[in-house]
Short mmCIF file of C-alpha atoms and ligand atoms in Angstrom, two decimals:
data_model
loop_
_atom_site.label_atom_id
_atom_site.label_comp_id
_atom_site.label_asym_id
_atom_site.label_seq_id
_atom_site.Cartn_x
_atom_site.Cartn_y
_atom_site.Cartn_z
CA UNK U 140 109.10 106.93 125.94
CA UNK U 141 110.82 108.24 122.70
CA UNK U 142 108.75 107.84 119.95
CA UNK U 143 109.81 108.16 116.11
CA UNK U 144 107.07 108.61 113.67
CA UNK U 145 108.58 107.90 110.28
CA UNK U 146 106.08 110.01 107.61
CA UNK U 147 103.62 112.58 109.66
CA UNK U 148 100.48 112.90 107.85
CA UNK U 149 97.25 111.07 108.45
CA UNK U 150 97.80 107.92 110.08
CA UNK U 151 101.23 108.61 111.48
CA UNK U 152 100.10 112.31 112.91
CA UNK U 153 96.99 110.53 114.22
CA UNK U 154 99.23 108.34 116.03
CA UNK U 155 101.68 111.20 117.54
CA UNK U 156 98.45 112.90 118.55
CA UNK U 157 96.63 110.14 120.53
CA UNK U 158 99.83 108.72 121.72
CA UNK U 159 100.79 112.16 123.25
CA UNK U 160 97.59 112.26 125.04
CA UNK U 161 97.70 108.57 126.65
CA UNK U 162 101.14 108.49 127.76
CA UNK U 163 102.32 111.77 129.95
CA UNK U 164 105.94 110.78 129.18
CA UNK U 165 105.88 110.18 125.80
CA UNK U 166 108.37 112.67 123.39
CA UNK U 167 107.52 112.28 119.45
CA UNK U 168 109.72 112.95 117.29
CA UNK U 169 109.07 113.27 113.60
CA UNK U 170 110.96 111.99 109.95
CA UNK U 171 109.65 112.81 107.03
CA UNK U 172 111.07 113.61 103.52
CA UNK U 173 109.37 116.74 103.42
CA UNK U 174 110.81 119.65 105.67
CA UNK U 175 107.52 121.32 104.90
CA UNK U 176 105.31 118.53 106.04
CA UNK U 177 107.71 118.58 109.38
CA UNK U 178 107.24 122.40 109.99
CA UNK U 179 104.07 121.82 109.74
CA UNK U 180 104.15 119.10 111.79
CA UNK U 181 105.92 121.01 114.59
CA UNK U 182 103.50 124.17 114.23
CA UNK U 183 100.58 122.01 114.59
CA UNK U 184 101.86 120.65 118.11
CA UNK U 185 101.73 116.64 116.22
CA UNK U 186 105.73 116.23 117.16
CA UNK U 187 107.94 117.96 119.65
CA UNK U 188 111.10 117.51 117.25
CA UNK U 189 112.23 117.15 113.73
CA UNK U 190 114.62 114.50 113.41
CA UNK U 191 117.24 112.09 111.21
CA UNK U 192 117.37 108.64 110.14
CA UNK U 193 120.67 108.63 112.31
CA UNK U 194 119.20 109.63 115.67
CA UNK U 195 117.13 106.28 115.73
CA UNK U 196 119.20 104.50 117.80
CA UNK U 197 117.70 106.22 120.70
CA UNK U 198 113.93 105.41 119.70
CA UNK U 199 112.04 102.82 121.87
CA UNK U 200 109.36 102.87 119.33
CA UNK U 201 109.30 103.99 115.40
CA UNK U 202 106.15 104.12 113.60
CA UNK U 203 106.63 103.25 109.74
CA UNK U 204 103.33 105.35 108.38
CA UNK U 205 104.73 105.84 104.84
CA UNK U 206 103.71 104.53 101.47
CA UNK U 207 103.78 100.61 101.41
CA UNK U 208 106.79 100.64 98.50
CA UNK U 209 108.45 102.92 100.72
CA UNK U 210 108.35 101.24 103.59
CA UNK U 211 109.90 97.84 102.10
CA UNK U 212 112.65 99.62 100.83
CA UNK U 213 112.90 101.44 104.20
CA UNK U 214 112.61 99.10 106.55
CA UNK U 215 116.15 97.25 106.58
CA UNK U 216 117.27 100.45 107.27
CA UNK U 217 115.16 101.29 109.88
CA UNK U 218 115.73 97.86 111.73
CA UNK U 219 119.51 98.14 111.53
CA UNK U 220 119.59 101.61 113.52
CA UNK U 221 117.80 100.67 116.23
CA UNK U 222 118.73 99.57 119.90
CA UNK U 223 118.04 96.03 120.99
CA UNK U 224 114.95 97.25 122.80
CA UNK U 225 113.68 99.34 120.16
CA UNK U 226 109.35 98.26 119.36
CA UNK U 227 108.67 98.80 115.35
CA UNK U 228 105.46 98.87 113.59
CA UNK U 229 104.31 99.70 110.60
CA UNK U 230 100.31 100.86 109.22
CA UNK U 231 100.81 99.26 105.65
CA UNK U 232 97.68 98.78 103.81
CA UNK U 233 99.39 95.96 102.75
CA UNK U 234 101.12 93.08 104.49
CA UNK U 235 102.32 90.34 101.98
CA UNK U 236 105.18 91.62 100.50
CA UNK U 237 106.36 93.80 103.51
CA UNK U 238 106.40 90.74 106.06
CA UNK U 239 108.58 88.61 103.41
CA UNK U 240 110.79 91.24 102.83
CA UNK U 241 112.37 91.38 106.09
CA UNK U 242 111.72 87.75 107.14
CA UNK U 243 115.03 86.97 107.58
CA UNK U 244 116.50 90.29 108.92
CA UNK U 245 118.73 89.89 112.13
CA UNK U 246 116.40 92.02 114.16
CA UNK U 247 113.02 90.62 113.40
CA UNK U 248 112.14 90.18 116.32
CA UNK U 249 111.85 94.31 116.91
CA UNK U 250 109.10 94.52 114.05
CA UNK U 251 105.37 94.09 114.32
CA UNK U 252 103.19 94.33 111.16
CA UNK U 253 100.06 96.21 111.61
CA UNK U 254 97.21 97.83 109.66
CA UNK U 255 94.96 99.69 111.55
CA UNK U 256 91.41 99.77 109.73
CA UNK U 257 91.15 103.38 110.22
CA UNK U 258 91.17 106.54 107.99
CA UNK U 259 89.75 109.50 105.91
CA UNK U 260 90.22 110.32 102.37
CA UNK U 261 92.62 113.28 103.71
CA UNK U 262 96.26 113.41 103.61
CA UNK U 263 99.31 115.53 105.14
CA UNK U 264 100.16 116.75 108.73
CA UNK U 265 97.38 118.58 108.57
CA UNK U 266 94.41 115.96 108.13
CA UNK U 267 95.97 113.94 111.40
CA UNK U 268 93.01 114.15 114.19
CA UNK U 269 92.82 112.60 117.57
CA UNK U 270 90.94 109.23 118.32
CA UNK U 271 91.23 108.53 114.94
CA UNK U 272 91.46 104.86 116.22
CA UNK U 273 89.07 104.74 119.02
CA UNK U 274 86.78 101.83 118.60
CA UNK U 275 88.58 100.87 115.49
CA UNK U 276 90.03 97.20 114.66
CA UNK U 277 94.22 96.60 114.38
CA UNK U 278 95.15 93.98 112.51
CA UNK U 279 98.28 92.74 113.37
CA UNK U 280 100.08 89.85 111.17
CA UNK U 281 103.00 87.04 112.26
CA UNK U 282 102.56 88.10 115.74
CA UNK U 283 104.99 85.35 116.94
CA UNK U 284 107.68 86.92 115.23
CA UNK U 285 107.73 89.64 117.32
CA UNK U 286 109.61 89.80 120.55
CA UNK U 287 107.27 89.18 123.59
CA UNK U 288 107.89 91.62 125.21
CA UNK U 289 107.71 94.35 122.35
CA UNK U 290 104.25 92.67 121.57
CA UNK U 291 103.10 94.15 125.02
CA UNK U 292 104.88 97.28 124.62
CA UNK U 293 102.75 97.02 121.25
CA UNK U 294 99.60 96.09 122.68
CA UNK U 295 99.80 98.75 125.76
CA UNK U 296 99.82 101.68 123.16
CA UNK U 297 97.26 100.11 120.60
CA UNK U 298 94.58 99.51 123.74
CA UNK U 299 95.46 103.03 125.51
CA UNK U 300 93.96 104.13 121.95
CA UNK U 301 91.01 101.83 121.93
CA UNK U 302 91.69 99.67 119.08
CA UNK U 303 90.25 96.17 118.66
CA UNK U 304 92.96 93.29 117.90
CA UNK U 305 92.71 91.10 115.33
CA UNK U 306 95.27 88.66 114.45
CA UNK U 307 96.03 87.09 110.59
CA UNK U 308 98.41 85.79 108.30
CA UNK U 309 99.81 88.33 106.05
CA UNK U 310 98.39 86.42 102.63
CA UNK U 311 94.88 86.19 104.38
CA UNK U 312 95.37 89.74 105.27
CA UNK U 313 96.06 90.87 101.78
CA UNK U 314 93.19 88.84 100.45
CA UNK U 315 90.59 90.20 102.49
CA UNK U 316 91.65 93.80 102.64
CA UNK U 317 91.35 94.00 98.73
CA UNK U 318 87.79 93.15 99.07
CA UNK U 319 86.46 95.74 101.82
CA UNK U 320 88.96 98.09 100.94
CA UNK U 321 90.72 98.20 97.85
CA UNK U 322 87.80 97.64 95.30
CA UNK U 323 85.70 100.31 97.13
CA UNK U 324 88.33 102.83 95.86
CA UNK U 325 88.70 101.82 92.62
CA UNK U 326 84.64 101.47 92.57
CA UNK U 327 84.96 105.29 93.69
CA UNK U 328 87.84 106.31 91.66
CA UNK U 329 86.04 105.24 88.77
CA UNK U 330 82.69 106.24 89.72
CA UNK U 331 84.09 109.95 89.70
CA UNK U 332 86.01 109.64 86.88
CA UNK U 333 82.83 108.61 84.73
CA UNK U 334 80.85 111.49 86.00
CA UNK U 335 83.74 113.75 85.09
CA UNK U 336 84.14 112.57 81.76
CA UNK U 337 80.21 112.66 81.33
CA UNK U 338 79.71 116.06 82.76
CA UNK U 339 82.35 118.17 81.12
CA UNK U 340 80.78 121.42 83.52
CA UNK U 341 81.61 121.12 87.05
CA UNK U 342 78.99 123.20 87.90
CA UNK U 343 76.08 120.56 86.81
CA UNK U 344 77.54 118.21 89.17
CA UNK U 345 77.47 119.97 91.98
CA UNK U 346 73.76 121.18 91.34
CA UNK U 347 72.62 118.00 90.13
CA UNK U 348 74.81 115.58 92.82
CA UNK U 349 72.68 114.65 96.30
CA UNK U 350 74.25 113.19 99.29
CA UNK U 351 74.47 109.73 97.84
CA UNK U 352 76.79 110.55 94.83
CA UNK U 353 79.12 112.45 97.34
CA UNK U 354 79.34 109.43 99.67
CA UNK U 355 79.74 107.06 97.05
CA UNK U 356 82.57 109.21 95.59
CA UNK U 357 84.12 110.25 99.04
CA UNK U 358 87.14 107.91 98.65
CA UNK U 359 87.86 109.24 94.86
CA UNK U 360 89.61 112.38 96.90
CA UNK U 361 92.12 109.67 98.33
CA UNK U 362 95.49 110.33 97.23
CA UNK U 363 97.26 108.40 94.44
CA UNK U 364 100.85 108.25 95.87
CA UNK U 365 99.45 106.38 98.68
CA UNK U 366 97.28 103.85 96.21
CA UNK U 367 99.41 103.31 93.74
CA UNK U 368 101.55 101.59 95.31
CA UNK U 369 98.76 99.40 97.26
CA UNK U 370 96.86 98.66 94.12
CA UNK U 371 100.96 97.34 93.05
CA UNK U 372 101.90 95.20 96.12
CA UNK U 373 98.38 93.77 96.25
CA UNK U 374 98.03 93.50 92.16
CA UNK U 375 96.73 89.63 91.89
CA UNK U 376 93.85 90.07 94.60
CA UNK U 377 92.88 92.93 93.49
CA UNK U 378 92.30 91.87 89.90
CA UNK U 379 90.46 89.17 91.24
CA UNK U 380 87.94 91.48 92.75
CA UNK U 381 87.62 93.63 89.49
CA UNK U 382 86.49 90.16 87.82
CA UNK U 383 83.99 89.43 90.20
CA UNK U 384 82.53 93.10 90.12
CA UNK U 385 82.93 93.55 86.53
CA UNK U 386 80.85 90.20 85.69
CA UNK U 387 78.38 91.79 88.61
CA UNK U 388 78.18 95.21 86.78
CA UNK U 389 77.90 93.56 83.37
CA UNK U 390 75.42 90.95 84.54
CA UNK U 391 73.04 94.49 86.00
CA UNK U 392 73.68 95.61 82.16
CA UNK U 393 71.96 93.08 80.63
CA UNK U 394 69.22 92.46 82.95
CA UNK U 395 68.55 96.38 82.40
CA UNK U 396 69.39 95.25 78.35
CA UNK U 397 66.48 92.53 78.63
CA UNK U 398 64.29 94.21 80.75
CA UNK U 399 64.08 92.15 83.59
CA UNK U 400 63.11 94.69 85.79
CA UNK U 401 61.83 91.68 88.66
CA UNK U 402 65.59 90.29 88.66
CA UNK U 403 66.89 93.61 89.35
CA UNK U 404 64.30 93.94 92.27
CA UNK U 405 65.65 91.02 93.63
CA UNK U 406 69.57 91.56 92.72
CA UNK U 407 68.76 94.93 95.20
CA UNK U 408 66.79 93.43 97.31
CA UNK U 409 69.92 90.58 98.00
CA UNK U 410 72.24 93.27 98.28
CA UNK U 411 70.09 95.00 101.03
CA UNK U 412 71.46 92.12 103.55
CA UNK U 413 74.60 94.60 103.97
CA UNK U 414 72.48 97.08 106.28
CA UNK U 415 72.26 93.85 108.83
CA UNK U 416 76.20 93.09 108.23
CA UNK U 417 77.17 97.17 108.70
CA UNK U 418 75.12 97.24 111.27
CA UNK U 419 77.30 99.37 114.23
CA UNK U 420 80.06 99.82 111.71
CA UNK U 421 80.15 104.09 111.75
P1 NAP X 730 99.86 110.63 104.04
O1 NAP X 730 98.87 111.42 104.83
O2 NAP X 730 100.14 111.02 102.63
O3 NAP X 730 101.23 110.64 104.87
C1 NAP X 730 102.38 110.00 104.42
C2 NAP X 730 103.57 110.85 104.80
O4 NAP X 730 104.75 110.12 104.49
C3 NAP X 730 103.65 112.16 104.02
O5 NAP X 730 104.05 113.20 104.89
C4 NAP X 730 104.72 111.86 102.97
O6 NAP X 730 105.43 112.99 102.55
C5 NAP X 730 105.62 110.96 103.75
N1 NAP X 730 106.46 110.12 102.90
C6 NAP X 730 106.17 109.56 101.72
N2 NAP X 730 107.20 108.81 101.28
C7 NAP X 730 108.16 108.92 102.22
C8 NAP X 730 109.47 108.39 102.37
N3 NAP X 730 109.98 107.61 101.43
N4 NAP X 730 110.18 108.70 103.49
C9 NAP X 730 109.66 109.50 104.46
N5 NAP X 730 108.42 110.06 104.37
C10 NAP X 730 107.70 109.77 103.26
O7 NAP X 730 99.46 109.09 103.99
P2 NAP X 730 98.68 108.22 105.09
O8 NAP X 730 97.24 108.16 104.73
O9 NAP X 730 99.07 108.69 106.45
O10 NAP X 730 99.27 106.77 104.79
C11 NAP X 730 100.46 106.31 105.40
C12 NAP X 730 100.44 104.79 105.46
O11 NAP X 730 99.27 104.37 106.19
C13 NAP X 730 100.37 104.08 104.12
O12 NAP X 730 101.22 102.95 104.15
C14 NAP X 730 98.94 103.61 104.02
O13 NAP X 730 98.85 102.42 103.27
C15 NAP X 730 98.58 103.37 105.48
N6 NAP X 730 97.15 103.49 105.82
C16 NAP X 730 96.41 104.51 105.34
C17 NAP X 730 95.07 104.61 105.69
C18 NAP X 730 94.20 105.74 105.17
O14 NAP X 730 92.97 105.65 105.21
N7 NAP X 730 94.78 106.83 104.70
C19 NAP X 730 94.50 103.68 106.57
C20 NAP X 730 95.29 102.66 107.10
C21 NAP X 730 96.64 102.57 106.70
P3 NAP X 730 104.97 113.81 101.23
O15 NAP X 730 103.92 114.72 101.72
O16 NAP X 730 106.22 114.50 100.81
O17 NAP X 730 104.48 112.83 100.21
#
């Protein structure tokens, strides 16, 4: 099985690492607009060989783990190189736009739209790890657009690396995701940022900060060029989510403004209904 990985860092290296390990005859080959990140690639054993945009023709599956802008604009490319046969997903944080974009592309049928709900705050070649998605949930959008049989193809290398299937519509998808995903960063982006702003020397942070402020700011390392563009193709969800936790945040002000310490008490005590909801999420 030839398999293209189209951007090796995180998710896509995760993929050429696990997939190398659950099928014995699997080659990966890697694309990526940075010869550094593909030396890299190569030297770290994540692909056997660097290649081009023109050798995808022989591919009987490409992996699309790029920026979401990127892969829009990419992926009518990608779909009109490829063989009849040829499976292609993508790991898009987003799904809206990308699923309309190609909706009426002649080979349609070839691409699968996934996210799989898996990840660190890392990026590059070198943050890819194996079992990354072991135990982890796929979702997978307009299924029935996909060719049956590259749906199984699909399915044999998402179960060989233990993922969970879960099936939605792209708009549900996007919805959701901004919710458990999206707002979490910007709550950590801007969590950091008002820290850093606060506490002009470094140093006092570290001192000061326990484990809980370096959990809560974890995903504040994430990298921008891969958010940007998510915060952009998901832009009218997200805002809606910044509403509803800015009137939360603002309503906590004033209670702390009026002292109505029992209402906070209870506010918390509410909240604390996420330990049974987490509960066997790692
Ligand atoms: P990453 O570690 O930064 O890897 C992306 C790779 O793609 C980099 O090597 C980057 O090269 C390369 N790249 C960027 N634009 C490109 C282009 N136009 N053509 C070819 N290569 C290009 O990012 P990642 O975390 O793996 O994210 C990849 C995708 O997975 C994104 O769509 C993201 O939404 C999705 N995703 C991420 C997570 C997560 O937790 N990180 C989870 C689920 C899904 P440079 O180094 O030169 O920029």
């Amino acid at each position: 099985m030839k398999v293209f990985v189209i951007g090796i860092g995180l998710i896509g290296g995760s993929f050429a690492i696990d997939i190398k390990a659950s099928f014995n005859e699997a080659k990966i080959y890697g694309i990526d607009r940075s010869e550094e990140s593909l030396d890299k690639a190569l030297s770290l054993g994540l692909i056997d060989e660097k290649a081009t945009m023109e050798e995808l023709g022989k591919a009987d599956v490409v992996i699309v783990a790029i920026p979401v802008d990127a892969t829009v604009n990419i992926l009518p490319e990608i779909l009109d190189n490829i063989s009849d046969e040829c499976l292609v997903f993508d790991v898009g944080s987003t799904k809206k736009q990308l699923c309309l974009s190609i909706n009426n592309h002649p080979n349609r049928r070839n691409y699968l739209a996934a996210h799989p709900i898996a990840g660190t705050e890392f990026s590059g070649p070198q943050a890819a790890i194996a079992n990354l998605y072991r135990g982890k949930t796929n979702i997978i959008c307009e299924v029935e657009k996909t060719a049956f049989k590259l749906q199984e193809r699909a399915m044999e290398i998402f179960t060989r690396l233990g993922m969970r299937i879960r099936y939605m519509d792209p708009a549900s998808h996007d919805k959701h995701i901004a919710y458990v995903s999206h707002l979490s960063h910007i709550s950590s982006f801007m969590l950091g940022k008002t820290v850093i702003e606060k506490e002009k020397n470094e140093r006092d942070i570290f001192d000061m900060a326990g484990s809980g402020f370096a959990s809560t700011v974890r995903l504040a390392k994430s990298s921008p060029a891969m958010w940007t563009p998510i915060f952009k193709h998901n832009k009218e969800n997200v805002i809606e989510t910044l509403e509803e936790y800015i009137a939360n945040l603002t309503k906590f002000k004033e209670l702390m403004e009026r002292d109505d310490f029992s209402e906070i008490y209870k506010e918390m005590e509410d909240t604390n209904h996420i330990k049974a909801i987490l509960k066997g999420i790692t």
